[in-house]
Amino acid sequence: MMLIIFVLLDSTSCIRCPKDMWTNEKHTVCWLRTLEFLSYNEILGGTLATISIVGSLLPLSILAIFIRNSETPIVKANNRSLSYLLLFSLCFCSLCALMFIGHPITITCILRQFIFGISFVMCISCILGKTMMVVIAFNLTQPKSNRRMWLNSGVTNTLVLVCTAIQVIICAGWLAHSPPFEYTDNESKMGVIIVECNKGSPVAYSCTMGYMGFLATLCFVVAYLSRTLPGSFNEAKLITFSMLIFGSVWISFIPAYLSTTGKYMVAVEIFAILSSSSGLVTCIFLPKVYIIIMRPEMNKKDRNIFIKKDQS
């Protein structure tokens, strides 16, 4: 669409074009600029939205399977309630990608970052709780030890609550100090206005990402150290691999994010969100679903995790 604001009559009649317009090469007319943002109506935005919705259905489907088989050993192992919470938060992780698509406004700029940060920290906190439960269980060599109190599900639930609460506090400080907001870039592309979200405080954004990275690293270390523990349903190896994928995705995200602009920068962030969340679902839960559906003979009580007694 072109809108003529003025035509030069002589060399002394120049005026500056409004910010939402740009001049032609001869500087004789002003044209209306095109707005650029990741839209649902384009192929890229529609594809990412579809993947996001499908990705959210996968953990919900697995949650339904787990609830239906809630009394089987493979579901009861490693804290059943944490598995339910992890699947529920993974669903939110996939759905939060939808907040990054469409015309950015200040409220969506705020919600997209906060939902993303809190839901992913909740996921990693659940995984950390499940991993620590395995480590504690296999290190309790005395059945009547006072340390058996740490096997209580309330302890791991408290761990998840505290870890998630820290991220909530960081996000609240971000909101109070310098929250994300809608921003228009008139300079990067000629004839185009890039509508995007400004992070507000880069320090607060770095804190949310850094805290998430810290928890993921801690989870990886604990899972790696417990990967050789016995037990048919020990999740440590699966969690180790899932954290490797998670870390690889977000480490690769940094240079890709910094080297793109406009809607493609948003698409890179969405891709990282969907890739990391689907990696967690695939590595941790699909092997269990395979056993429940395809190999029910392996889902027996005598194959459940046990506390190994000291043989010395």
mmCIF file of C-alpha atoms in Angstrom:
data_model
loop_
_atom_site.group_PDB
_atom_site.id
_atom_site.type_symbol
_atom_site.label_atom_id
_atom_site.label_comp_id
_atom_site.label_asym_id
_atom_site.label_seq_id
_atom_site.Cartn_x
_atom_site.Cartn_y
_atom_site.Cartn_z
ATOM 1 C CA MET A 1 0.000 0.000 0.000
ATOM 2 C CA MET A 2 1.354 3.482 -0.880
ATOM 3 C CA LEU A 3 0.269 6.747 0.617
ATOM 4 C CA ILE A 4 1.501 10.000 -0.983
ATOM 5 C CA ILE A 5 2.000 12.642 1.683
ATOM 6 C CA PHE A 6 3.636 15.315 -0.423
ATOM 7 C CA VAL A 7 5.255 16.030 -3.778
ATOM 8 C CA LEU A 8 8.297 18.263 -3.935
ATOM 9 C CA LEU A 9 7.669 21.479 -5.839
ATOM 10 C CA ASP A 10 11.210 22.777 -5.493
ATOM 11 C CA SER A 11 14.394 22.114 -3.546
ATOM 12 C CA THR A 12 13.294 24.134 -0.530
ATOM 13 C CA SER A 13 10.012 22.370 0.229
ATOM 14 C CA CYS A 14 11.375 19.207 1.882
ATOM 15 C CA ILE A 15 9.722 17.913 5.047
ATOM 16 C CA ARG A 16 10.538 14.836 7.154
ATOM 17 C CA CYS A 17 8.376 11.733 6.664
ATOM 18 C CA PRO A 18 6.447 10.499 9.728
ATOM 19 C CA LYS A 19 8.001 7.581 11.635
ATOM 20 C CA ASP A 20 5.533 5.076 10.212
ATOM 21 C CA MET A 21 6.522 6.019 6.652
ATOM 22 C CA TRP A 22 9.653 6.163 4.520
ATOM 23 C CA THR A 23 10.760 8.115 1.494
ATOM 24 C CA ASN A 24 11.560 6.871 -1.996
ATOM 25 C CA GLU A 25 15.006 7.077 -3.587
ATOM 26 C CA LYS A 26 14.322 10.509 -5.108
ATOM 27 C CA HIS A 27 12.895 11.801 -1.807
ATOM 28 C CA THR A 28 9.732 12.994 -3.488
ATOM 29 C CA VAL A 29 7.047 10.944 -1.730
ATOM 30 C CA CYS A 30 6.429 9.150 1.577
ATOM 31 C CA TRP A 31 5.304 5.524 1.549
ATOM 32 C CA LEU A 32 3.493 3.713 4.327
ATOM 33 C CA ARG A 33 5.835 1.198 5.950
ATOM 34 C CA THR A 34 5.022 -2.499 6.298
ATOM 35 C CA LEU A 35 4.658 -3.926 9.800
ATOM 36 C CA GLU A 36 6.762 -7.045 10.415
ATOM 37 C CA PHE A 37 6.077 -9.567 13.158
ATOM 38 C CA LEU A 38 5.606 -13.324 13.365
ATOM 39 C CA SER A 39 1.970 -13.803 12.341
ATOM 40 C CA TYR A 40 -0.346 -16.789 12.530
ATOM 41 C CA ASN A 41 -1.317 -16.088 8.912
ATOM 42 C CA GLU A 42 2.114 -16.822 7.450
ATOM 43 C CA ILE A 43 3.569 -20.284 6.877
ATOM 44 C CA LEU A 44 6.303 -19.990 9.516
ATOM 45 C CA GLY A 45 3.998 -18.735 12.259
ATOM 46 C CA GLY A 46 1.220 -21.186 11.424
ATOM 47 C CA THR A 47 3.637 -24.125 11.371
ATOM 48 C CA LEU A 48 5.162 -23.229 14.738
ATOM 49 C CA ALA A 49 1.692 -22.735 16.236
ATOM 50 C CA THR A 50 0.602 -26.161 14.992
ATOM 51 C CA ILE A 51 3.722 -27.814 16.401
ATOM 52 C CA SER A 52 3.114 -26.047 19.704
ATOM 53 C CA ILE A 53 -0.452 -27.333 19.991
ATOM 54 C CA VAL A 54 0.499 -30.877 18.957
ATOM 55 C CA GLY A 55 3.441 -30.752 21.365
ATOM 56 C CA SER A 56 1.127 -29.861 24.240
ATOM 57 C CA LEU A 57 -1.143 -32.812 23.456
ATOM 58 C CA LEU A 58 1.688 -35.334 23.802
ATOM 59 C CA PRO A 59 2.345 -34.821 27.549
ATOM 60 C CA LEU A 60 -1.413 -34.675 28.170
ATOM 61 C CA SER A 61 -1.820 -38.020 26.398
ATOM 62 C CA ILE A 62 1.008 -39.513 28.433
ATOM 63 C CA LEU A 63 -0.567 -38.096 31.602
ATOM 64 C CA ALA A 64 -3.823 -39.880 30.734
ATOM 65 C CA ILE A 65 -1.928 -43.160 30.224
ATOM 66 C CA PHE A 66 -0.117 -42.736 33.536
ATOM 67 C CA ILE A 67 -3.335 -42.007 35.436
ATOM 68 C CA ARG A 68 -4.998 -45.055 33.892
ATOM 69 C CA ASN A 69 -2.008 -47.203 34.951
ATOM 70 C CA SER A 70 -1.323 -45.353 38.198
ATOM 71 C CA GLU A 71 -0.988 -48.506 40.311
ATOM 72 C CA THR A 72 1.634 -50.154 38.097
ATOM 73 C CA PRO A 73 5.269 -50.216 39.300
ATOM 74 C CA ILE A 74 6.697 -48.111 36.473
ATOM 75 C CA VAL A 75 4.298 -45.250 37.236
ATOM 76 C CA LYS A 76 4.675 -45.484 41.005
ATOM 77 C CA ALA A 77 8.476 -45.481 40.787
ATOM 78 C CA ASN A 78 10.345 -42.178 41.285
ATOM 79 C CA ASN A 79 7.446 -40.246 42.792
ATOM 80 C CA ARG A 80 4.176 -40.506 40.908
ATOM 81 C CA SER A 81 2.953 -37.032 41.874
ATOM 82 C CA LEU A 82 6.119 -35.415 40.490
ATOM 83 C CA SER A 83 5.609 -37.232 37.209
ATOM 84 C CA TYR A 84 2.089 -35.823 36.956
ATOM 85 C CA LEU A 85 3.296 -32.305 37.765
ATOM 86 C CA LEU A 86 6.166 -32.606 35.299
ATOM 87 C CA LEU A 87 3.830 -33.645 32.474
ATOM 88 C CA PHE A 88 1.447 -30.834 33.297
ATOM 89 C CA SER A 89 4.229 -28.231 33.283
ATOM 90 C CA LEU A 90 5.627 -29.632 30.015
ATOM 91 C CA CYS A 91 2.230 -28.996 28.472
ATOM 92 C CA PHE A 92 2.496 -25.351 29.564
ATOM 93 C CA CYS A 93 6.025 -25.157 28.130
ATOM 94 C CA SER A 94 4.733 -26.098 24.688
ATOM 95 C CA LEU A 95 1.696 -23.825 24.872
ATOM 96 C CA CYS A 96 3.716 -20.792 26.000
ATOM 97 C CA ALA A 97 5.246 -20.724 22.497
ATOM 98 C CA LEU A 98 1.879 -19.441 21.246
ATOM 99 C CA MET A 99 2.450 -16.244 23.242
ATOM 100 C CA PHE A 100 5.385 -15.431 20.952
ATOM 101 C CA ILE A 101 3.233 -15.452 17.799
ATOM 102 C CA GLY A 102 1.003 -12.577 16.719
ATOM 103 C CA HIS A 103 1.221 -8.808 17.048
ATOM 104 C CA PRO A 104 3.211 -8.062 20.214
ATOM 105 C CA ILE A 105 1.612 -5.895 22.874
ATOM 106 C CA THR A 106 2.994 -5.078 26.302
ATOM 107 C CA ILE A 107 0.838 -7.607 28.187
ATOM 108 C CA THR A 108 1.825 -10.491 25.894
ATOM 109 C CA CYS A 109 5.463 -9.404 26.090
ATOM 110 C CA ILE A 110 5.271 -9.744 29.862
ATOM 111 C CA LEU A 111 3.302 -12.992 29.928
ATOM 112 C CA ARG A 112 5.440 -14.770 27.354
ATOM 113 C CA GLN A 113 8.637 -14.332 29.362
ATOM 114 C CA PHE A 114 7.124 -15.048 32.764
ATOM 115 C CA ILE A 115 5.169 -18.156 31.707
ATOM 116 C CA PHE A 116 8.194 -19.446 29.834
ATOM 117 C CA GLY A 117 10.591 -18.896 32.728
ATOM 118 C CA ILE A 118 8.356 -20.276 35.463
ATOM 119 C CA SER A 119 7.070 -23.322 33.544
ATOM 120 C CA PHE A 120 10.563 -24.448 32.503
ATOM 121 C CA VAL A 121 11.974 -23.992 36.004
ATOM 122 C CA MET A 122 9.076 -26.045 37.358
ATOM 123 C CA CYS A 123 9.919 -28.793 34.835
ATOM 124 C CA ILE A 124 13.584 -28.896 35.772
ATOM 125 C CA SER A 125 12.737 -28.735 39.484
ATOM 126 C CA CYS A 126 10.492 -31.792 39.117
ATOM 127 C CA ILE A 127 13.250 -33.660 37.290
ATOM 128 C CA LEU A 128 15.754 -32.652 39.963
ATOM 129 C CA GLY A 129 13.395 -33.889 42.679
ATOM 130 C CA LYS A 130 12.894 -37.228 40.924
ATOM 131 C CA THR A 131 16.648 -37.670 40.482
ATOM 132 C CA MET A 132 17.472 -36.826 44.077
ATOM 133 C CA MET A 133 14.811 -39.275 45.236
ATOM 134 C CA VAL A 134 16.624 -42.078 43.394
ATOM 135 C CA VAL A 135 19.988 -41.107 44.876
ATOM 136 C CA ILE A 136 18.624 -40.922 48.421
ATOM 137 C CA ALA A 137 16.793 -44.240 48.096
ATOM 138 C CA PHE A 138 19.838 -46.170 46.958
ATOM 139 C CA ASN A 139 22.109 -44.641 49.577
ATOM 140 C CA LEU A 140 19.902 -45.595 52.528
ATOM 141 C CA THR A 141 21.498 -48.844 53.583
ATOM 142 C CA GLN A 142 19.786 -48.920 56.984
ATOM 143 C CA PRO A 143 16.008 -49.283 56.678
ATOM 144 C CA LYS A 144 15.425 -47.676 60.093
ATOM 145 C CA SER A 145 17.753 -44.767 59.470
ATOM 146 C CA ASN A 146 16.545 -41.307 60.358
ATOM 147 C CA ARG A 147 17.435 -40.257 56.810
ATOM 148 C CA ARG A 148 14.443 -42.196 55.507
ATOM 149 C CA MET A 149 12.396 -39.083 56.177
ATOM 150 C CA TRP A 150 13.942 -37.676 52.989
ATOM 151 C CA LEU A 151 12.053 -40.304 51.003
ATOM 152 C CA ASN A 152 8.815 -38.596 51.938
ATOM 153 C CA SER A 153 7.158 -37.115 48.851
ATOM 154 C CA GLY A 154 6.545 -33.923 50.810
ATOM 155 C CA VAL A 155 10.287 -33.245 50.824
ATOM 156 C CA THR A 156 10.621 -33.406 47.043
ATOM 157 C CA ASN A 157 7.419 -31.431 46.602
ATOM 158 C CA THR A 158 8.884 -28.744 48.859
ATOM 159 C CA LEU A 159 12.052 -28.743 46.757
ATOM 160 C CA VAL A 160 10.003 -28.107 43.622
ATOM 161 C CA LEU A 161 8.029 -25.372 45.368
ATOM 162 C CA VAL A 162 11.139 -23.583 46.650
ATOM 163 C CA CYS A 163 13.004 -23.767 43.330
ATOM 164 C CA THR A 164 9.972 -22.471 41.435
ATOM 165 C CA ALA A 165 9.326 -19.753 44.031
ATOM 166 C CA ILE A 166 12.834 -18.386 43.479
ATOM 167 C CA GLN A 167 12.084 -17.960 39.775
ATOM 168 C CA VAL A 168 8.756 -16.297 40.627
ATOM 169 C CA ILE A 169 10.623 -13.818 42.850
ATOM 170 C CA ILE A 170 13.092 -13.065 40.049
ATOM 171 C CA CYS A 171 10.216 -12.479 37.619
ATOM 172 C CA ALA A 172 8.410 -10.274 40.155
ATOM 173 C CA GLY A 173 11.537 -8.151 40.548
ATOM 174 C CA TRP A 174 11.799 -7.961 36.767
ATOM 175 C CA LEU A 175 8.200 -6.767 36.552
ATOM 176 C CA ALA A 176 8.712 -4.185 39.285
ATOM 177 C CA HIS A 177 11.996 -2.800 37.968
ATOM 178 C CA SER A 178 11.870 -2.852 34.164
ATOM 179 C CA PRO A 179 9.298 -5.221 32.595
ATOM 180 C CA PRO A 180 9.211 -6.222 28.908
ATOM 181 C CA PHE A 181 7.262 -3.922 26.595
ATOM 182 C CA GLU A 182 6.202 -3.504 22.982
ATOM 183 C CA TYR A 183 8.877 -1.908 20.821
ATOM 184 C CA THR A 184 8.969 -0.720 17.207
ATOM 185 C CA ASP A 185 12.228 -0.736 15.249
ATOM 186 C CA ASN A 186 12.161 1.802 12.424
ATOM 187 C CA GLU A 187 15.839 1.664 11.509
ATOM 188 C CA SER A 188 16.855 -1.934 10.805
ATOM 189 C CA LYS A 189 14.991 -2.413 7.505
ATOM 190 C CA MET A 190 14.097 0.174 4.906
ATOM 191 C CA GLY A 191 10.354 0.437 4.411
ATOM 192 C CA VAL A 192 9.628 -1.944 7.291
ATOM 193 C CA ILE A 193 8.653 -1.385 10.918
ATOM 194 C CA ILE A 194 9.687 -4.355 13.047
ATOM 195 C CA VAL A 195 7.232 -4.805 15.923
ATOM 196 C CA GLU A 196 8.838 -6.808 18.696
ATOM 197 C CA CYS A 197 9.140 -7.199 22.436
ATOM 198 C CA ASN A 198 11.896 -5.416 24.270
ATOM 199 C CA LYS A 199 13.161 -7.491 27.195
ATOM 200 C CA GLY A 200 13.156 -4.423 29.441
ATOM 201 C CA SER A 201 15.930 -5.265 31.857
ATOM 202 C CA PRO A 202 18.666 -7.408 30.242
ATOM 203 C CA VAL A 203 19.987 -8.190 33.716
ATOM 204 C CA ALA A 204 16.637 -9.637 34.845
ATOM 205 C CA TYR A 205 16.341 -11.657 31.629
ATOM 206 C CA SER A 206 19.861 -12.996 32.159
ATOM 207 C CA CYS A 207 18.970 -13.924 35.747
ATOM 208 C CA THR A 208 15.918 -15.946 34.677
ATOM 209 C CA MET A 209 17.896 -17.784 31.995
ATOM 210 C CA GLY A 210 20.928 -18.190 34.243
ATOM 211 C CA TYR A 211 18.861 -19.652 37.083
ATOM 212 C CA MET A 212 17.246 -22.085 34.664
ATOM 213 C CA GLY A 213 20.697 -23.055 33.397
ATOM 214 C CA PHE A 214 21.973 -23.537 36.952
ATOM 215 C CA LEU A 215 19.130 -25.928 37.820
ATOM 216 C CA ALA A 216 19.604 -27.844 34.562
ATOM 217 C CA THR A 217 23.343 -28.212 35.258
ATOM 218 C CA LEU A 218 22.695 -29.365 38.819
ATOM 219 C CA CYS A 219 20.115 -31.845 37.563
ATOM 220 C CA PHE A 220 22.545 -33.190 34.961
ATOM 221 C CA VAL A 221 25.335 -33.643 37.525
ATOM 222 C CA VAL A 222 23.097 -35.481 40.002
ATOM 223 C CA ALA A 223 21.624 -37.698 37.269
ATOM 224 C CA TYR A 224 25.052 -38.458 35.814
ATOM 225 C CA LEU A 225 26.444 -39.502 39.191
ATOM 226 C CA SER A 226 23.477 -41.811 39.802
ATOM 227 C CA ARG A 227 23.316 -43.330 36.309
ATOM 228 C CA THR A 228 25.015 -46.591 37.408
ATOM 229 C CA LEU A 229 22.661 -47.282 40.305
ATOM 230 C CA PRO A 230 20.748 -50.569 39.988
ATOM 231 C CA GLY A 231 17.048 -50.815 39.433
ATOM 232 C CA SER A 232 14.878 -51.574 36.433
ATOM 233 C CA PHE A 233 13.067 -48.240 36.617
ATOM 234 C CA ASN A 234 16.029 -46.019 37.480
ATOM 235 C CA GLU A 235 15.488 -42.860 35.423
ATOM 236 C CA ALA A 236 18.992 -41.437 35.867
ATOM 237 C CA LYS A 237 20.275 -42.418 32.423
ATOM 238 C CA LEU A 238 17.183 -41.042 30.721
ATOM 239 C CA ILE A 239 17.399 -37.811 32.695
ATOM 240 C CA THR A 240 21.110 -37.455 31.912
ATOM 241 C CA PHE A 241 20.424 -37.753 28.194
ATOM 242 C CA SER A 242 17.446 -35.389 28.382
ATOM 243 C CA MET A 243 19.540 -32.753 30.160
ATOM 244 C CA LEU A 244 22.237 -33.091 27.502
ATOM 245 C CA ILE A 245 19.655 -32.366 24.836
ATOM 246 C CA PHE A 246 18.185 -29.528 26.884
ATOM 247 C CA GLY A 247 21.580 -27.916 27.393
ATOM 248 C CA SER A 248 22.619 -28.382 23.766
ATOM 249 C CA VAL A 249 19.461 -26.701 22.510
ATOM 250 C CA TRP A 250 19.840 -23.610 24.700
ATOM 251 C CA ILE A 251 23.597 -23.297 24.148
ATOM 252 C CA SER A 252 22.945 -23.368 20.395
ATOM 253 C CA PHE A 253 20.121 -20.884 20.892
ATOM 254 C CA ILE A 254 22.406 -18.071 22.064
ATOM 255 C CA PRO A 255 24.431 -17.504 18.841
ATOM 256 C CA ALA A 256 21.394 -18.200 16.645
ATOM 257 C CA TYR A 257 19.285 -15.698 18.600
ATOM 258 C CA LEU A 258 21.943 -12.992 18.506
ATOM 259 C CA SER A 259 22.538 -13.381 14.765
ATOM 260 C CA THR A 260 18.899 -12.884 13.700
ATOM 261 C CA THR A 261 16.460 -9.997 13.826
ATOM 262 C CA GLY A 262 12.724 -9.412 13.648
ATOM 263 C CA LYS A 263 10.337 -12.305 13.300
ATOM 264 C CA TYR A 264 13.148 -14.786 12.666
ATOM 265 C CA MET A 265 14.642 -14.002 16.062
ATOM 266 C CA VAL A 266 11.265 -14.835 17.625
ATOM 267 C CA ALA A 267 11.061 -18.028 15.548
ATOM 268 C CA VAL A 268 14.470 -19.120 16.876
ATOM 269 C CA GLU A 269 13.259 -18.636 20.452
ATOM 270 C CA ILE A 270 10.088 -20.627 19.753
ATOM 271 C CA PHE A 271 12.125 -23.408 18.139
ATOM 272 C CA ALA A 272 14.347 -23.623 21.237
ATOM 273 C CA ILE A 273 11.293 -23.802 23.514
ATOM 274 C CA LEU A 274 9.593 -26.537 21.477
ATOM 275 C CA SER A 275 12.800 -28.527 20.930
ATOM 276 C CA SER A 276 13.799 -28.564 24.592
ATOM 277 C CA SER A 277 10.318 -29.411 25.886
ATOM 278 C CA SER A 278 9.793 -32.189 23.327
ATOM 279 C CA GLY A 279 13.263 -33.527 24.166
ATOM 280 C CA LEU A 280 12.301 -33.848 27.828
ATOM 281 C CA VAL A 281 9.044 -35.617 26.992
ATOM 282 C CA THR A 282 10.696 -37.986 24.530
ATOM 283 C CA CYS A 283 13.677 -38.969 26.678
ATOM 284 C CA ILE A 284 11.970 -39.309 30.045
ATOM 285 C CA PHE A 285 8.460 -40.553 29.286
ATOM 286 C CA LEU A 286 8.279 -42.301 25.921
ATOM 287 C CA PRO A 287 10.371 -45.298 27.118
ATOM 288 C CA LYS A 288 7.900 -45.728 29.994
ATOM 289 C CA VAL A 289 4.911 -45.487 27.663
ATOM 290 C CA TYR A 290 6.530 -48.121 25.449
ATOM 291 C CA ILE A 291 6.816 -50.505 28.399
ATOM 292 C CA ILE A 292 3.258 -49.836 29.575
ATOM 293 C CA ILE A 293 1.698 -50.389 26.138
ATOM 294 C CA MET A 294 4.068 -52.715 24.268
ATOM 295 C CA ARG A 295 5.922 -54.622 27.016
ATOM 296 C CA PRO A 296 3.518 -55.001 29.964
ATOM 297 C CA GLU A 297 5.408 -58.076 31.159
ATOM 298 C CA MET A 298 8.286 -55.759 32.128
ATOM 299 C CA ASN A 299 5.964 -53.665 34.260
ATOM 300 C CA LYS A 300 5.991 -56.048 37.187
ATOM 301 C CA LYS A 301 6.362 -55.488 40.903
ATOM 302 C CA ASP A 302 9.497 -57.622 41.200
ATOM 303 C CA ARG A 303 11.227 -55.312 38.727
ATOM 304 C CA ASN A 304 10.508 -52.203 40.741
ATOM 305 C CA ILE A 305 13.153 -50.019 42.336
ATOM 306 C CA PHE A 306 14.369 -51.344 45.643
ATOM 307 C CA ILE A 307 16.708 -50.140 48.362
ATOM 308 C CA LYS A 308 19.817 -52.244 48.208
ATOM 309 C CA LYS A 309 21.002 -53.434 51.588
ATOM 310 C CA ASP A 310 24.635 -53.206 52.608
ATOM 311 C CA GLN A 311 26.392 -56.429 51.723
ATOM 312 C CA SER A 312 29.537 -55.709 53.709
#
